[in-house]
Coordinates of C-alpha atoms in Angstrom, one line a residue:
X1 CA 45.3 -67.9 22.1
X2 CA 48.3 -69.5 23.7
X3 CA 48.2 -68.9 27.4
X4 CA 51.9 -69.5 27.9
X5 CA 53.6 -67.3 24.9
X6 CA 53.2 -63.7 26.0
X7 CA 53.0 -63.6 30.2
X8 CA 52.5 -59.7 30.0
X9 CA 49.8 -60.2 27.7
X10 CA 48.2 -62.8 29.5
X11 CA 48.2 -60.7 32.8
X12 CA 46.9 -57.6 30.9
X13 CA 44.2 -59.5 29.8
X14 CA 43.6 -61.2 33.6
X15 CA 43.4 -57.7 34.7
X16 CA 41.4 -56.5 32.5
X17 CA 38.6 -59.2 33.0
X18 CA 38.3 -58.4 36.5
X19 CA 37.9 -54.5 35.8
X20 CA 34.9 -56.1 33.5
X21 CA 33.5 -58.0 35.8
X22 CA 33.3 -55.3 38.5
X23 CA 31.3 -53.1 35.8
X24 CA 34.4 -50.7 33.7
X25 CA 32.7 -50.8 30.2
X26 CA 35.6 -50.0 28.7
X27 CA 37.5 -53.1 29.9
X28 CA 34.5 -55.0 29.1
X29 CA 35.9 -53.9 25.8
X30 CA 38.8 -54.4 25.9
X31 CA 38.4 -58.0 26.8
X32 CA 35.6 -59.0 24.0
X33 CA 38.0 -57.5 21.3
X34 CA 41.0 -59.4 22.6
X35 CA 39.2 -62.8 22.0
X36 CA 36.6 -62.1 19.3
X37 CA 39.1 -62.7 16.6
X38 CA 40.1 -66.1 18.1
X39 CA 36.5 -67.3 18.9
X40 CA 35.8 -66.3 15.5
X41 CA 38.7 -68.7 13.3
X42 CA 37.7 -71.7 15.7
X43 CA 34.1 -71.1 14.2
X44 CA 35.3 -70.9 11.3
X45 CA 37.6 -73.9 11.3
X46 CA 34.9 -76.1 13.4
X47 CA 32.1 -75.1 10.2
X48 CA 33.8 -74.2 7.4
X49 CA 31.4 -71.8 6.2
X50 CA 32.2 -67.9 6.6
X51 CA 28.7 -66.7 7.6
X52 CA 27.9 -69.9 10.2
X53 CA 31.2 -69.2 11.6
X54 CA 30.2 -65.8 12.1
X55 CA 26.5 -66.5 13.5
X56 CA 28.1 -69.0 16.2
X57 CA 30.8 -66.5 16.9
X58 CA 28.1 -64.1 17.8
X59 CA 26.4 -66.0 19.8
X60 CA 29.6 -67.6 22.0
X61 CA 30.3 -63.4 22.6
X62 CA 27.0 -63.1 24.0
X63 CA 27.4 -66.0 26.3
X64 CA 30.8 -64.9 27.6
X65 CA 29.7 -61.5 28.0
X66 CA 26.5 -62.4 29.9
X67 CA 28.2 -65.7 32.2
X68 CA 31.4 -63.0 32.7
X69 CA 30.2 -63.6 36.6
X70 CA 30.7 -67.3 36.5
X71 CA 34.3 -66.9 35.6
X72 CA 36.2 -67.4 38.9
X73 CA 39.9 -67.8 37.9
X74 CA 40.1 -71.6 38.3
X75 CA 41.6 -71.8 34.7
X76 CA 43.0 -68.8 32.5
X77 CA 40.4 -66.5 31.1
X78 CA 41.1 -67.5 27.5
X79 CA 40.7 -71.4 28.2
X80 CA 37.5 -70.5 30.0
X81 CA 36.3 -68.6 26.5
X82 CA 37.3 -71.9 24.9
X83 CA 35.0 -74.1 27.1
X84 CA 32.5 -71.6 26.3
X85 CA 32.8 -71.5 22.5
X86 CA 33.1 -75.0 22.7
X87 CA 30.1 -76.1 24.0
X88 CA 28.2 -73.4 21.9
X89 CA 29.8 -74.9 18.9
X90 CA 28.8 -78.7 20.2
X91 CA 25.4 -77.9 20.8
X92 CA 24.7 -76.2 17.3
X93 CA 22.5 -77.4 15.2
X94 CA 23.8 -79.2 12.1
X95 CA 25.5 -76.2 10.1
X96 CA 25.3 -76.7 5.6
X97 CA 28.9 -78.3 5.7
X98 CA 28.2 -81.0 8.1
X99 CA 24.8 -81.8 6.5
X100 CA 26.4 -83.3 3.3
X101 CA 27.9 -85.5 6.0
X102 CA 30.8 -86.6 3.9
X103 CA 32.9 -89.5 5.4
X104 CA 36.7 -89.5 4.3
X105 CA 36.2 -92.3 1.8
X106 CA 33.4 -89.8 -0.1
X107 CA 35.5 -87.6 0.3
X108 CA 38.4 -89.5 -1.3
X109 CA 35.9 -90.2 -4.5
X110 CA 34.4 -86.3 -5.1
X111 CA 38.3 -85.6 -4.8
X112 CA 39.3 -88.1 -7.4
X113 CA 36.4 -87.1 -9.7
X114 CA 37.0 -83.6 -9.5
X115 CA 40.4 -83.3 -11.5
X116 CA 41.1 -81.4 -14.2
X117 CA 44.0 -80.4 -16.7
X118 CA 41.9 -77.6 -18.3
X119 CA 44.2 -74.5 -18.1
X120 CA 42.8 -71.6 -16.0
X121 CA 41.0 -68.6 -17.7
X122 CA 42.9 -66.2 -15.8
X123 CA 44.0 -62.8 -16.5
X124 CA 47.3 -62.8 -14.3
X125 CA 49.6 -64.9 -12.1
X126 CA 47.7 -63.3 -8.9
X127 CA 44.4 -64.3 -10.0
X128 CA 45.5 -67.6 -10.6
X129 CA 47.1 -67.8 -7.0
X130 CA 44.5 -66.2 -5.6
X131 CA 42.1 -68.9 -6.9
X132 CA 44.9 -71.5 -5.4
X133 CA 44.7 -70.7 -2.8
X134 CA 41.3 -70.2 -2.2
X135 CA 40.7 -74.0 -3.2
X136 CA 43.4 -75.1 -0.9
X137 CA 41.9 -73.8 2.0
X138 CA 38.5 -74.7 0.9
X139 CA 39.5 -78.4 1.1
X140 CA 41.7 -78.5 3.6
X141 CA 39.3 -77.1 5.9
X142 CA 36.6 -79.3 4.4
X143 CA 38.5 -82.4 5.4
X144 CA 37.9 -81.4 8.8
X145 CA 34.1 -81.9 8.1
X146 CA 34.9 -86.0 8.1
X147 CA 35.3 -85.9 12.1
X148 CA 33.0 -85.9 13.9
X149 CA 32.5 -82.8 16.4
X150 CA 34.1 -83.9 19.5
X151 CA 37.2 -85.2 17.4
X152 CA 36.8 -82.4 15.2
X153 CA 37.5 -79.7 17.9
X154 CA 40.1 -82.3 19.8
X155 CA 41.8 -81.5 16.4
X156 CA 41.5 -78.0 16.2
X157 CA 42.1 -77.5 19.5
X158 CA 45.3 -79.5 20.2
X159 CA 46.7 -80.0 16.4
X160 CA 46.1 -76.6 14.9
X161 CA 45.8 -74.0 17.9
X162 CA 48.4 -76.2 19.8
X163 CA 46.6 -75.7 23.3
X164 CA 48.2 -78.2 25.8
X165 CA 46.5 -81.4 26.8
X166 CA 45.2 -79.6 30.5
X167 CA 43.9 -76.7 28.6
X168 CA 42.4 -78.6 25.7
X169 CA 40.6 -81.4 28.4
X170 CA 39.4 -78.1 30.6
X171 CA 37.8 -76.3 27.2
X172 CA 36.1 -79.5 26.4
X173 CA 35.5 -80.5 29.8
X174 CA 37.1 -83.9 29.6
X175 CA 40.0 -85.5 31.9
X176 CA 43.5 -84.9 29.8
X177 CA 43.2 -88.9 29.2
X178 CA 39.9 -88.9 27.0
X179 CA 41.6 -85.8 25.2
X180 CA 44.6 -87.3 24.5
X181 CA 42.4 -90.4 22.9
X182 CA 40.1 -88.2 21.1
X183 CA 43.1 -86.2 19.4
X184 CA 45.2 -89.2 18.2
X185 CA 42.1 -90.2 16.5
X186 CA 41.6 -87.1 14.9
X187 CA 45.2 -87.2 14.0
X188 CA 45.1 -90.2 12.7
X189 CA 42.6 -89.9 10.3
X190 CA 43.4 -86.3 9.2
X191 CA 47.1 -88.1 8.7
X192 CA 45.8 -91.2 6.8
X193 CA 43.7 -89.2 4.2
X194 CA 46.2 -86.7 3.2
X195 CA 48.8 -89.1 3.0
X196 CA 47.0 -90.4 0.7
X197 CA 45.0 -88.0 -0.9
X198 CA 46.6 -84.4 -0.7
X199 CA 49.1 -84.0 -3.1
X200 CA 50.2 -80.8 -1.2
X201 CA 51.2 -83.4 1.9
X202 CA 52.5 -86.2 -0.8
X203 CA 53.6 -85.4 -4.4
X204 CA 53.0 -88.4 -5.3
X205 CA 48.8 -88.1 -5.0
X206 CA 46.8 -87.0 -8.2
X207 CA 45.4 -84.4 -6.3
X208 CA 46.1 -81.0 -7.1
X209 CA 44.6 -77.6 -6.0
X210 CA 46.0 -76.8 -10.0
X211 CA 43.8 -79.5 -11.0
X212 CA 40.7 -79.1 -9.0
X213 CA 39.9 -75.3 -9.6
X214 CA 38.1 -75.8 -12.7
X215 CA 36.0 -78.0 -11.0
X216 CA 35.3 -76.2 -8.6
X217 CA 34.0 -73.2 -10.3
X218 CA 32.1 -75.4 -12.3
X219 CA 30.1 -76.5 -9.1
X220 CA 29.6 -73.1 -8.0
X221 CA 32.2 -74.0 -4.7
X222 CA 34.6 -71.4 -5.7
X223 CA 33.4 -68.1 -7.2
X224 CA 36.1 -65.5 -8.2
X225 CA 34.8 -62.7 -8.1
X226 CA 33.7 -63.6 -4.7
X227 CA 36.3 -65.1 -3.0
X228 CA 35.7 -66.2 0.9
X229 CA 39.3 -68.2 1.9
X230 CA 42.1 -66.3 -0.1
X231 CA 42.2 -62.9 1.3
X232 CA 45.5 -62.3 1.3
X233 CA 47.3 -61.6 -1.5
X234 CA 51.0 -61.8 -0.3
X235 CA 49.8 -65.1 1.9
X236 CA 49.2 -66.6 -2.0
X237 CA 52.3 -65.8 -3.1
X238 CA 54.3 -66.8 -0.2
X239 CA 52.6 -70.2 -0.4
X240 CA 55.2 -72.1 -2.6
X241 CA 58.0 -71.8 -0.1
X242 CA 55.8 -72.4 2.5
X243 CA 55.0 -75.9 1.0
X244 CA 58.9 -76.4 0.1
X245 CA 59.2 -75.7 4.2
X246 CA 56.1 -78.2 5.0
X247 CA 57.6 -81.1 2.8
X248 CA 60.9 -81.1 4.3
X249 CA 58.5 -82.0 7.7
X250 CA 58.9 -85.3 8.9
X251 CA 55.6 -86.9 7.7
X252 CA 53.2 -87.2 10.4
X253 CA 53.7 -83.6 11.2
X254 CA 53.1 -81.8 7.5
X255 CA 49.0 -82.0 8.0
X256 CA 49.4 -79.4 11.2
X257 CA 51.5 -77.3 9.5
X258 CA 49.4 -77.2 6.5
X259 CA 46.6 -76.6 8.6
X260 CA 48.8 -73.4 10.4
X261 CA 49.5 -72.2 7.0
X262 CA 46.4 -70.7 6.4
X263 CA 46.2 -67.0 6.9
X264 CA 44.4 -65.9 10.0
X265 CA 40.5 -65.1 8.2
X266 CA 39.7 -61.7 9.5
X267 CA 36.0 -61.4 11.3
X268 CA 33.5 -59.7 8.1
X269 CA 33.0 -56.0 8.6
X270 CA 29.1 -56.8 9.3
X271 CA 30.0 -59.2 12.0
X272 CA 32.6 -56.2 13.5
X273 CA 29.5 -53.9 13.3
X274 CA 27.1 -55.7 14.9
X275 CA 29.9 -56.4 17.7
X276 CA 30.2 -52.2 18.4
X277 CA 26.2 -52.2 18.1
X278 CA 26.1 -54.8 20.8
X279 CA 29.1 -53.3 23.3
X280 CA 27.5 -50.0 22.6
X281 CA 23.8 -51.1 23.8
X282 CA 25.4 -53.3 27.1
X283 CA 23.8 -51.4 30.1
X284 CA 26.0 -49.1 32.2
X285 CA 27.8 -51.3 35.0
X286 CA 29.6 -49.0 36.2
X287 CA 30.2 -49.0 40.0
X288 CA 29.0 -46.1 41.8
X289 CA 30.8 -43.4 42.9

């Protein structure tokens, strides 16, 4: 949700939030679907799991829908929906991912106890990148779960999403200063573990998605018939350039770009369901005629 890229975008959406707020259902719409899809990846980035991304995601719609009023155009409408999803998502209670509260250094060990030269029982190439895939973003997205929440949206927000400092600092409701502290952390531990973990950042690490699926279906993290990550078929194929692009990176900037990478998750048909069921319930605010 870059503010900056699309100005007649941005505007559309400005206008459309004040049709909402005077009562148009239909740009009340208009502006839930424009950022549902975005409040719903940060959930999904900030917990990892599909379904606790899509609980919180409800929840941060209801709040922007119901505190629409409060918005009075002191920052742009979508860094206003960050500070709201951000401090739903800070005030959560622990979600399944974080209560395993793994530190990098356990995560370093399960990683190096979890490889595997067992070839894949596979029945084609697709499958098998599928499956790749689907353990790549597992992890990557995993590693995230070392931070700690304020340095794990700091991350997010300012690595991944590439929000400027002001609108990172507003979302989070920090001065620019503690922001830009709080993300060189986080960016210098995500660096410092992959560099030295991640064969995908470093060929020269053990670690291999190749090497960990096995593993991983083993420990019932990856099922294949039920994949959650790898939705996109093409997205697998594609990847191997893409990580012939990422390498040629300068070091300290491969991490963001793997993190980028990953194929925007689409929002479950449920969760798009319950979001008509909600819009379609919201009392008429029509102004009178």
């Amino acid at each position: 949700m870059d503010e900056n890229t699309d100005s007649a975008v941005s505007h559309s959406l400005e206008d459309e939030v004040v049709l909402a707020r005077s009562g148009d259902p239909a740009a009340l719409e208009s502006v839930v679907r424009t950022v549902q899809q975005d409040i719903y990846n940060l959930a999904l980035r900030f917990l990892w799991h599909p379904q606790d991304a899509e609980d919180a995601s409800q929840e941060v719609l209801i709040r922007v829908i119901t505190s629409l009023d409060s918005f009075r155009g002191e920052s742009g409408f979508r860094t206003w929906v960050y500070r709201v999803a951000c401090n739903a998502l800070l005030t959560l209670r622990k979600k399944r991912m974080e209560q395993q509260s793994l530190s990098f250094e356990q995560f370093a060990e399960d990683l190096a106890q979890g490889l595997s030269d067992s070839p894949l029982s596979v029945e084609d190439d697709v499958e098998q990148q599928l499956l790749l895939e689907e353990v790549k973003i597992g992890c990557t997205l995993a590693m995230l779960q070392c931070l700690d929440r304020k340095h794990r949206l700091a991350y997010i927000l300012g690595e991944i999403i590439e929000l400027d400092h002001i609108q990172s600092a507003d979302a989070l409701q920090i001065t620019p200063a503690t922001f830009r502290k709080q993300l060189s952390r986080a960016r210098a531990n995500i660096h410092s573990f992959m560099t030295s973990q991640c064969g995908l950042i470093n060929p020269d690490n053990a670690c291999r998605c190749s090497r960990r699926v096995s593993t991983a279906i083993t420990l019932g993290r990856v099922d294949p018939s039920n994949l959650i990550f790898a939705t996109s078929q093409q997205q697998a194929k594609r990847f191997p350039q893409i990580l012939i692009e990422i390498r040629q990176l300068e070091e300290y900037r491969r991490a963001a770009a793997l993190y980028q990478s990953h194929p925007e998750v689409r929002a479950p048909d449920a969760f798009c369901l319950w979001l008509q069921k909600l819009l379609d319930e919201m009392p008429d605010r029509s102004p009178m005629k």
